[in-house]
Coordinates of C-alpha atoms in Angstrom, one line a residue:
M17 CA -20.7 73.4 274.9
T18 CA -18.8 71.1 277.3
E19 CA -18.7 72.0 281.0
I20 CA -16.8 70.2 283.7
L21 CA -17.1 71.0 287.4
I22 CA -14.4 69.8 289.7
Y23 CA -15.5 70.1 293.4
N24 CA -14.6 69.0 296.9
A25 CA -11.0 70.0 296.1
R26 CA -8.1 71.9 297.6
I27 CA -7.2 74.1 294.6
R28 CA -4.1 76.1 294.7
T29 CA -4.6 78.4 291.7
M30 CA -1.2 80.1 291.6
D31 CA -3.2 83.3 291.1
P32 CA -2.4 85.8 293.9
A33 CA -5.8 87.4 293.5
C34 CA -7.6 84.1 294.4
P35 CA -5.0 81.7 295.8
M36 CA -7.3 79.0 297.0
A37 CA -10.6 77.6 295.9
G38 CA -12.9 74.6 296.6
A39 CA -14.2 74.1 293.1
V40 CA -13.5 75.1 289.5
L41 CA -15.8 75.3 286.5
L42 CA -14.3 74.5 283.0
R43 CA -16.0 75.2 279.7
D44 CA -14.7 74.4 276.2
G45 CA -11.2 74.1 277.3
L46 CA -11.0 77.2 279.5
V47 CA -11.4 78.0 283.2
V48 CA -14.7 79.9 283.6
A49 CA -15.0 80.3 287.4
L50 CA -13.5 79.4 290.7
G51 CA -15.2 79.5 294.1
D52 CA -16.4 77.5 297.0
A53 CA -18.1 74.2 296.5
A54 CA -21.6 75.3 297.4
E55 CA -21.5 78.2 295.0
L56 CA -20.4 76.2 292.0
T57 CA -22.0 72.9 292.6
A58 CA -25.4 74.5 292.2
R59 CA -24.8 74.7 288.5
A60 CA -26.7 72.1 286.4
G61 CA -25.6 70.3 283.3
A62 CA -21.8 70.1 284.0
R63 CA -20.0 66.8 284.2
R64 CA -19.0 66.5 287.8
I65 CA -15.7 65.3 289.2
D66 CA -15.4 64.8 292.9
A67 CA -11.7 65.4 293.8
G68 CA -12.2 63.8 297.2
G69 CA -10.6 66.7 299.1
R70 CA -7.4 66.3 297.2
L71 CA -4.9 68.9 296.0
V72 CA -5.5 70.4 292.5
L73 CA -2.8 72.4 290.8
P74 CA -2.3 73.9 287.3
G75 CA -0.7 71.5 284.9
F76 CA 3.1 71.4 285.3
Q77 CA 5.3 72.6 282.5
D78 CA 8.8 71.3 281.9
A79 CA 10.9 74.0 280.3
H80 CA 13.9 71.8 279.4
I81 CA 12.9 68.4 278.2
H82 CA 14.0 66.4 275.2
L83 CA 10.5 65.1 274.7
L84 CA 10.7 63.6 271.2
N85 CA 14.2 62.2 271.6
G86 CA 13.4 60.7 275.0
G87 CA 10.1 59.2 273.7
T88 CA 11.9 57.7 270.7
D89 CA 14.4 56.1 273.0
L90 CA 11.5 54.4 274.8
V91 CA 10.5 52.9 271.4
E92 CA 13.8 51.9 269.8
T93 CA 16.7 52.2 272.3
A94 CA 18.1 49.8 274.8
Q95 CA 17.9 51.3 278.3
L96 CA 21.3 51.2 280.0
Y97 CA 20.7 53.6 283.0
D98 CA 20.9 50.8 285.6
C99 CA 24.0 49.1 284.2
T100 CA 27.0 49.0 286.6
T101 CA 29.3 46.6 284.7
L102 CA 30.5 46.1 281.1
G103 CA 28.9 42.7 281.2
E104 CA 25.5 44.2 282.0
I105 CA 25.9 46.6 279.1
Q106 CA 26.7 43.7 276.8
T107 CA 23.7 41.6 278.0
A108 CA 21.3 44.5 277.5
M109 CA 22.7 45.3 274.0
A110 CA 22.7 41.6 273.0
N111 CA 19.1 41.2 274.1
H112 CA 18.1 44.5 272.3
A113 CA 19.8 43.6 269.1
A114 CA 18.1 40.2 269.1
A115 CA 14.7 41.7 269.6
Q116 CA 14.8 44.3 266.8
S117 CA 15.9 44.0 263.2
G118 CA 16.5 47.6 262.1
P119 CA 19.6 48.8 260.3
M120 CA 20.9 50.5 263.4
V121 CA 21.2 49.3 267.1
W122 CA 20.8 52.1 269.7
G123 CA 21.4 52.2 273.4
A124 CA 21.4 55.0 275.9
G125 CA 22.0 55.7 279.6
W126 CA 25.3 54.4 280.6
Q127 CA 26.7 56.3 283.6
S128 CA 30.0 58.1 283.6
G129 CA 30.6 57.1 287.2
F130 CA 31.1 53.5 286.0
F131 CA 32.1 53.8 282.4
G132 CA 34.2 56.1 280.2
D133 CA 37.2 56.4 277.9
H134 CA 39.1 54.1 280.1
N135 CA 36.9 51.0 279.8
L136 CA 34.1 51.5 277.2
T137 CA 35.4 50.8 273.7
R138 CA 34.3 49.4 270.4
A139 CA 35.5 45.9 271.5
V140 CA 32.8 45.8 274.2
L141 CA 30.1 46.3 271.6
D142 CA 31.7 44.2 268.9
G143 CA 31.4 41.2 271.1
V144 CA 27.6 41.4 271.1
V145 CA 26.7 43.5 268.0
P146 CA 29.2 42.6 265.3
D147 CA 27.1 42.8 262.2
R148 CA 25.2 46.1 262.4
P149 CA 26.3 49.6 263.3
C150 CA 25.7 50.3 267.0
L151 CA 25.9 53.5 269.1
I152 CA 25.3 53.8 272.8
Y153 CA 24.9 57.2 274.5
D154 CA 25.9 58.0 278.1
G155 CA 23.2 59.2 280.5
N156 CA 24.0 62.9 279.7
F157 CA 24.1 62.4 275.9
H158 CA 27.5 64.2 275.7
N159 CA 29.4 61.0 275.1
A160 CA 28.8 57.9 272.9
C161 CA 30.5 54.7 272.1
L162 CA 30.3 53.1 268.6
N163 CA 31.1 49.6 267.5
S164 CA 33.5 48.8 264.7
A165 CA 30.7 48.5 262.1
A166 CA 29.6 52.1 262.9
L167 CA 33.1 53.5 262.8
A168 CA 33.6 51.8 259.4
M169 CA 30.4 53.2 258.1
I170 CA 31.2 56.8 259.0
G171 CA 34.8 56.4 257.7
V172 CA 36.8 57.1 260.8
G173 CA 40.5 56.5 260.0
A174 CA 43.9 57.4 261.3
D175 CA 43.8 60.8 259.6
T176 CA 40.2 61.8 260.4
P177 CA 40.3 65.2 262.1
D178 CA 38.2 66.0 265.1
P179 CA 35.0 67.8 264.2
L180 CA 34.5 71.3 265.5
N181 CA 33.8 71.2 269.2
G182 CA 34.0 67.4 269.2
H183 CA 36.6 64.7 270.0
I184 CA 37.3 61.2 268.6
V185 CA 39.0 59.3 271.4
R186 CA 42.1 57.3 270.2
D187 CA 44.4 54.8 271.8
A188 CA 48.2 55.1 272.1
R189 CA 48.5 53.9 268.5
G190 CA 46.2 56.6 267.2
V191 CA 43.4 54.1 266.5
A192 CA 39.8 55.2 267.3
T193 CA 38.6 53.4 270.4
G194 CA 34.9 53.9 269.6
M195 CA 34.3 56.7 272.1
L196 CA 33.2 60.1 270.9
H197 CA 32.7 63.4 272.8
E198 CA 30.3 66.3 272.2
E199 CA 29.9 67.4 268.5
A200 CA 31.7 64.4 267.2
I201 CA 28.5 62.5 268.1
N202 CA 26.3 64.6 265.9
W203 CA 28.9 64.4 263.2
A204 CA 28.8 60.6 263.4
T205 CA 25.0 60.2 263.7
A206 CA 24.5 62.3 260.5
R207 CA 26.4 59.5 258.7
L208 CA 24.6 56.6 260.2
P209 CA 21.2 55.0 259.4
Q210 CA 18.4 57.4 260.4
T211 CA 15.4 56.7 262.5
G212 CA 12.2 56.7 260.4
D213 CA 9.4 59.1 261.0
E214 CA 6.9 56.4 261.9
V215 CA 9.2 55.4 264.8
R216 CA 9.5 59.1 265.8
R217 CA 5.7 59.5 265.8
Q218 CA 5.5 56.4 268.1
G219 CA 8.2 58.0 270.2
L220 CA 6.3 61.3 270.5
R221 CA 3.1 59.4 271.6
A222 CA 5.2 57.5 274.2
G223 CA 6.9 60.7 275.5
M224 CA 3.6 62.6 275.7
A225 CA 1.9 59.7 277.5
L226 CA 4.7 59.6 280.1
A227 CA 4.6 63.3 280.5
N228 CA 0.9 63.4 281.0
K229 CA 1.1 60.6 283.5
H230 CA 3.3 62.9 285.6
G231 CA 1.1 66.0 285.2
I232 CA 3.0 67.8 282.5
T233 CA 0.9 69.8 280.0
G234 CA 3.6 72.0 278.4
V235 CA 7.2 71.8 277.5
I236 CA 10.2 73.5 275.9
D237 CA 12.2 71.0 273.7
P238 CA 15.6 72.7 273.8
W239 CA 17.2 71.0 270.8
I240 CA 15.1 71.3 267.6
L241 CA 16.4 70.0 264.3
D242 CA 14.4 69.6 261.1
H243 CA 12.9 66.3 262.0
H244 CA 11.7 67.6 265.4
A245 CA 9.8 70.4 263.7
R246 CA 8.4 68.0 261.2
I247 CA 7.1 65.5 263.8
Y248 CA 5.7 68.1 266.2
S249 CA 4.0 70.0 263.4
G250 CA 2.5 66.8 262.0
A251 CA 1.1 65.9 265.4
L252 CA -0.4 69.4 265.7
E253 CA -2.1 69.1 262.3
R254 CA -3.6 65.8 263.4
D255 CA -4.8 67.3 266.7
A256 CA -2.6 64.7 268.4
L257 CA -0.7 66.9 270.8
T258 CA -1.6 66.2 274.4
L259 CA 0.6 69.0 275.7
R260 CA 2.0 72.3 274.3
V261 CA 5.5 72.4 272.8
A262 CA 7.8 75.4 272.4
G263 CA 11.1 74.7 270.8
A264 CA 14.7 76.1 270.7
C265 CA 16.4 75.5 267.4
L266 CA 20.0 74.4 267.5
V267 CA 22.8 76.9 266.6
T268 CA 26.4 75.7 266.2
A269 CA 29.7 77.4 266.1
A270 CA 29.8 76.6 262.3
D271 CA 26.9 79.0 261.8
T272 CA 27.3 82.6 260.9
V273 CA 24.8 85.3 262.0
E274 CA 23.4 85.2 258.5
T275 CA 22.9 81.4 258.3
M276 CA 21.5 81.3 261.8
M277 CA 19.0 84.1 261.2
T278 CA 17.8 82.8 257.9
R279 CA 17.1 79.4 259.3
L280 CA 15.4 80.6 262.5
R281 CA 13.2 83.2 260.7
S282 CA 11.9 80.4 258.4
L283 CA 11.2 78.0 261.3
R284 CA 9.5 80.7 263.4
A285 CA 7.3 81.8 260.5
A286 CA 6.3 78.2 259.8
H287 CA 5.5 77.3 263.4
G288 CA 4.0 80.1 265.4
G289 CA 0.8 78.7 267.0
Q290 CA -0.1 78.5 270.7
D291 CA 0.3 74.7 270.9
F292 CA 3.5 74.5 268.9
H293 CA 5.9 77.4 268.4
L294 CA 9.6 77.7 267.5
N295 CA 10.6 81.0 269.2
A296 CA 14.1 80.3 270.4
A297 CA 17.7 79.5 269.6
K298 CA 19.7 76.9 271.5
F299 CA 23.5 77.2 272.2
F300 CA 25.9 74.8 273.8
L301 CA 28.6 77.1 275.2
D302 CA 30.4 74.1 276.8
G303 CA 30.0 70.4 277.4
G304 CA 30.2 68.7 280.8
L305 CA 32.5 67.9 283.6
E306 CA 32.3 64.2 283.1
N307 CA 34.3 64.3 279.9
R308 CA 36.3 67.4 280.9
T309 CA 34.6 69.8 278.4
A310 CA 33.0 72.2 280.9
A311 CA 34.5 75.7 280.6
M312 CA 35.7 77.0 284.0
L313 CA 37.0 80.4 285.0
A314 CA 39.9 78.6 286.8
P315 CA 41.4 75.3 285.9
Y316 CA 40.0 72.0 287.2
A317 CA 41.0 71.3 290.8
D318 CA 41.8 67.6 290.5
T319 CA 45.2 66.0 289.9
A320 CA 44.8 66.0 286.1
G321 CA 43.9 69.7 286.1
G322 CA 43.4 71.5 282.8
N323 CA 40.3 73.2 281.5
A324 CA 38.1 73.4 278.4
P325 CA 37.6 76.3 276.0
L326 CA 34.2 77.8 275.3
M327 CA 32.5 76.3 272.3
F328 CA 31.9 79.8 270.8
P329 CA 34.3 82.7 271.1
Q330 CA 32.9 85.7 273.1
E331 CA 32.8 87.8 269.9
Q332 CA 30.6 85.3 268.2
I333 CA 28.4 84.9 271.2
D334 CA 27.9 88.7 271.4
A335 CA 27.1 89.1 267.7
M336 CA 24.7 86.1 267.6
F337 CA 22.9 87.1 270.8
T338 CA 22.5 90.7 269.7
A339 CA 21.1 89.7 266.3
L340 CA 18.6 87.2 267.8
D341 CA 17.5 89.6 270.6
A342 CA 17.0 92.4 268.1
E343 CA 14.4 90.2 266.2
R344 CA 12.8 89.1 269.5
F345 CA 13.9 85.5 269.5
Q346 CA 14.4 83.9 272.9
I347 CA 17.9 82.5 273.6
H348 CA 18.3 79.2 275.5
V349 CA 21.9 78.4 276.6
H350 CA 23.5 75.2 277.9
C351 CA 26.1 76.2 280.6
I352 CA 27.8 73.8 283.0
G353 CA 31.0 75.7 283.9
D354 CA 31.2 79.1 285.5
A355 CA 33.1 80.4 282.5
A356 CA 30.3 79.4 280.2
T357 CA 27.7 81.1 282.4
H358 CA 29.9 84.2 282.6
A359 CA 30.2 84.3 278.8
A360 CA 26.5 83.9 278.3
L361 CA 25.7 86.7 280.7
N362 CA 28.2 88.9 278.8
G363 CA 26.4 88.1 275.6
F364 CA 23.0 89.0 277.1
A365 CA 24.5 92.3 278.4
A366 CA 25.8 93.1 274.9
A367 CA 22.3 92.4 273.4
R368 CA 20.6 94.6 276.0
A369 CA 23.1 97.4 275.4
A370 CA 22.4 97.2 271.7
N371 CA 18.6 96.6 271.7
G372 CA 17.3 97.7 275.0
A373 CA 15.3 95.7 277.6
W374 CA 12.3 93.6 276.8
P375 CA 10.7 90.7 278.6
S376 CA 12.5 87.9 276.8
L377 CA 13.3 85.7 279.7
H378 CA 16.4 84.4 277.9
Q379 CA 17.5 81.3 279.7
I380 CA 20.7 79.7 281.0
A381 CA 20.1 76.0 281.5
H382 CA 21.8 73.9 284.2
C383 CA 23.8 76.5 286.1
Q384 CA 25.9 73.8 287.6
V385 CA 28.8 76.1 288.7
V386 CA 28.1 79.9 288.8
D387 CA 30.6 82.4 290.1
P388 CA 29.1 84.4 292.9
T389 CA 29.8 87.7 291.2
D390 CA 27.4 86.5 288.5
F391 CA 24.5 85.7 290.8
P392 CA 23.0 89.3 290.7
R393 CA 23.5 89.6 286.9
F394 CA 20.6 87.2 286.2
A395 CA 18.2 89.6 287.8
A396 CA 19.9 92.7 286.4
L397 CA 19.7 91.3 282.9
G398 CA 16.3 89.6 283.2
V399 CA 17.9 86.2 282.5
M400 CA 16.1 83.1 283.7
A401 CA 18.0 80.4 285.6
N402 CA 16.6 77.2 284.1
L403 CA 17.4 74.6 286.8
Q404 CA 17.4 70.8 287.2
P405 CA 17.3 70.2 291.0
L406 CA 17.4 66.4 290.7
W407 CA 21.2 66.7 290.2
A408 CA 21.6 68.7 293.4
C409 CA 22.2 65.7 295.7
N410 CA 24.8 63.1 296.5
D411 CA 24.0 60.0 294.6
P412 CA 24.2 56.8 296.8
I413 CA 24.7 54.5 293.8
I414 CA 26.7 56.2 291.1
P415 CA 30.3 57.3 291.8
D416 CA 30.9 61.0 291.1
E417 CA 34.3 62.5 290.6
T418 CA 33.1 65.9 289.3
M419 CA 33.3 67.5 292.7
L420 CA 37.1 66.8 292.7
M421 CA 37.3 68.7 289.5
I422 CA 35.3 71.6 290.9
G423 CA 37.4 71.7 294.1
A424 CA 36.8 72.8 297.6
D425 CA 37.2 76.5 296.9
R426 CA 34.1 76.6 294.6
A427 CA 32.2 73.5 295.8
A428 CA 29.5 75.6 297.4
Q429 CA 28.9 77.3 294.1
T430 CA 27.6 74.0 292.7
Y431 CA 23.8 74.1 292.0
A432 CA 23.5 77.1 294.2
F433 CA 19.8 77.5 293.6
R434 CA 19.0 79.3 296.9
S435 CA 21.7 81.9 296.2
L436 CA 20.4 82.5 292.7
I437 CA 16.8 82.9 294.0
D438 CA 17.9 85.2 296.9
A439 CA 19.8 87.3 294.4
G440 CA 16.5 87.9 292.5
A441 CA 17.1 85.6 289.5
P442 CA 14.0 84.6 287.6
Y443 CA 13.9 80.8 287.6
C444 CA 12.1 77.7 286.6
I445 CA 12.7 74.1 287.4
N446 CA 12.5 71.0 285.2
S447 CA 14.0 67.6 284.3
D448 CA 16.2 67.5 281.2
W449 CA 14.6 64.1 280.5
A450 CA 15.8 61.7 279.2
V451 CA 19.0 62.6 281.1
T452 CA 17.0 62.1 284.3
T453 CA 13.5 61.2 285.3
L454 CA 10.8 63.5 284.2
N455 CA 8.8 62.9 287.4
P456 CA 8.3 66.4 288.8
F457 CA 7.7 65.2 292.3
E458 CA 11.1 63.4 292.6
I459 CA 12.6 66.6 291.4
I460 CA 10.7 68.8 293.8
G461 CA 11.5 66.5 296.7
T462 CA 15.2 66.8 295.8
A463 CA 15.0 70.6 295.5
V464 CA 13.5 70.8 298.9
M465 CA 15.7 68.3 300.7
R466 CA 19.0 68.4 298.6
E467 CA 18.9 64.6 299.1
P468 CA 18.0 61.8 296.7
P469 CA 14.6 60.2 296.7
R470 CA 14.4 57.7 299.5
A471 CA 13.7 54.9 297.0
R472 CA 17.2 55.4 295.6
G473 CA 18.9 55.3 299.0
V474 CA 20.2 57.6 301.7
A475 CA 23.0 60.2 301.3
E476 CA 24.1 63.3 303.2
P477 CA 22.4 66.5 302.1
F478 CA 24.3 68.4 299.3
F479 CA 24.9 71.9 300.6
P480 CA 21.6 72.1 302.4
D481 CA 21.7 75.9 302.7
E482 CA 20.8 75.9 299.0
R483 CA 17.4 74.2 299.6
M484 CA 14.2 75.6 298.0
T485 CA 10.8 75.6 299.6
V486 CA 7.9 73.6 298.3
A487 CA 6.1 76.8 297.3
E488 CA 9.1 78.0 295.3
A489 CA 9.5 74.6 293.5
V490 CA 5.8 74.6 292.5
L491 CA 6.1 78.1 291.2
G492 CA 9.1 76.9 289.2
Y493 CA 6.9 74.2 287.6
T494 CA 3.8 76.3 287.0
T495 CA 3.7 80.1 286.6
H496 CA 7.5 80.5 286.2
A497 CA 7.7 77.7 283.7
A498 CA 4.8 79.0 281.8
A499 CA 6.5 82.4 281.6
A500 CA 9.7 80.6 280.4
C501 CA 7.7 79.0 277.6
W502 CA 6.2 82.4 276.6
R503 CA 2.7 81.2 277.5
G504 CA 2.3 82.8 280.9
H505 CA -0.6 84.9 279.8
Y506 CA -2.9 81.9 279.3
T507 CA -1.3 79.0 281.2
G508 CA 0.5 78.3 284.5
A509 CA -2.4 79.3 286.7
L510 CA -6.0 78.5 287.2
K511 CA -8.0 81.7 286.6
P512 CA -10.9 82.7 284.4
G513 CA -9.9 82.8 280.8
Y514 CA -6.9 80.6 281.2
S515 CA -6.5 77.2 279.6
A516 CA -8.1 74.3 281.6
D517 CA -4.8 72.5 282.2
L518 CA -4.8 71.0 285.7
I519 CA -3.8 68.0 287.8
V520 CA -5.3 66.1 290.7
L521 CA -2.7 64.6 293.1
D522 CA -3.0 61.8 295.6
R523 CA -1.5 63.9 298.4
D524 CA -1.0 67.5 299.5
I525 CA 2.7 68.1 298.8
F526 CA 2.6 71.3 300.8
S527 CA 1.7 69.4 304.0
V528 CA 3.3 65.9 303.8
H529 CA 6.8 65.2 305.0
P530 CA 9.3 66.3 302.4
Y531 CA 10.5 62.8 301.9
A532 CA 7.0 61.8 300.8
I533 CA 6.8 64.4 298.0
A534 CA 8.8 62.1 295.7
E535 CA 6.2 59.4 296.1
T536 CA 3.4 61.6 294.9
R537 CA 1.2 60.2 292.1
V538 CA -1.0 62.1 289.6
L539 CA -4.5 60.9 289.6
M540 CA -5.8 62.9 286.7
T541 CA -4.4 65.3 284.1
L542 CA -6.5 67.6 282.0
F543 CA -5.2 69.5 279.0
K544 CA -7.5 72.1 277.6
G545 CA -10.2 70.5 279.6
R546 CA -9.6 67.1 278.0
E547 CA -8.6 64.1 280.1
V548 CA -5.2 63.0 278.9
Y549 CA -4.3 60.8 281.9
R550 CA -6.2 59.0 284.6
A551 CA -4.7 56.7 287.2
P552 CA -6.4 53.2 287.0
Y553 CA -7.4 53.5 290.7
F554 CA -9.0 57.0 290.4
S555 CA -12.5 55.9 289.8
N556 CA -14.4 59.2 289.9

């Protein structure tokens, strides 16, 4: 029997029956008791941790994070997030190619505000990586540029058709420039050298370590393919997971109801434990505004205009959602444009009409633009708004033309988190790492202020009426996120019988100036009572 007593603490339990405590007793990975310091410190035999009067919270859970992909990028991929010129991209890729000798050269993170179809081509990469296939993703992972060696390997020619829901960008002569959009990327990567499982295992360890450092003890990985299931389940078998993983398995428009259900039934049956379970299906109903693939109810408002179609027809959405819902799978949907969100809600309505209500907490991720008439439908249908608040600010560094596309008439509907919450929408908040930082405190600070973290620079608040409170944001990362992951009955709060997942912070984020929230550091993270992170300067 292992007992740990954490005392001299300000514990916010997230349990309404006992919201605050001064000490907590943990035994064999579970919370045993909470109370005041005098009451619990009288116990003998427990390992004692003096929290120094600091804030203690349940471990955070990130309900939309590409943990394995992001971790693998840390191991094998050039980081391009801070590049602002083509020359900087070339320097980063040349250095990376020189430092590693694998059959494939990867990069990720170039920003659409600086680069795109107009200036990022195969020629940029050919100049520094001429002899091996090379692919570099944008920061959203909805666009990628390939060099000539990669295009030759996958066989892109003048008569190569666009893959379903993807686009091969071509110049005026019809020659592929190297840029790919949306599903064309997945089509291409399937034909390129694959990352080995040992690198992926290293990536998972790197991703988990970074998550634990920031207080994360549970996740939803919302894009599960066969290799994700293999790597996560292997880590589970080795008792190497330092957080819990739920997964949403990718469904594409090429699927039928039958192929989808056969695959998901098999994956759920094989992976159904508390620490790793595959319980959900992932749909991309549209792409993103940056490459003009977001599906809007009205055309884009900028000079170019136009619009993008849904990636699934409504009839297919309704049929697939209804079939999944009937067999009690959770549904996790990427929606950027208001037409995509509207179509997803229609699909959930069709499923409920056919199958009745149950506490699925089906999720719509991102909710970048939502039509006001759809705000109350989240609550009415029990659909969770899965939100990424870090995007809800004006960036002082990266140019952003997406607001021109959204237009003045619907600008206030952009990341309208306060409106969704006030309309009763269930919600959680998270990162979408590696698209953005996974640091919850930078994300909470942005949710509260609708301004970027001060270390990034100063910008005018982005529709400040849509701000969240600190309490709402912490709920979004704890009890609400645990519910989103289908583990709210044993995680997300500190109460007897719940998992001993908790974090000690260097400041009280409920009382500091909101600008200081982003600078918060985690001093210690416990997962099932086991220390998985400790700051070097936390000596207790």
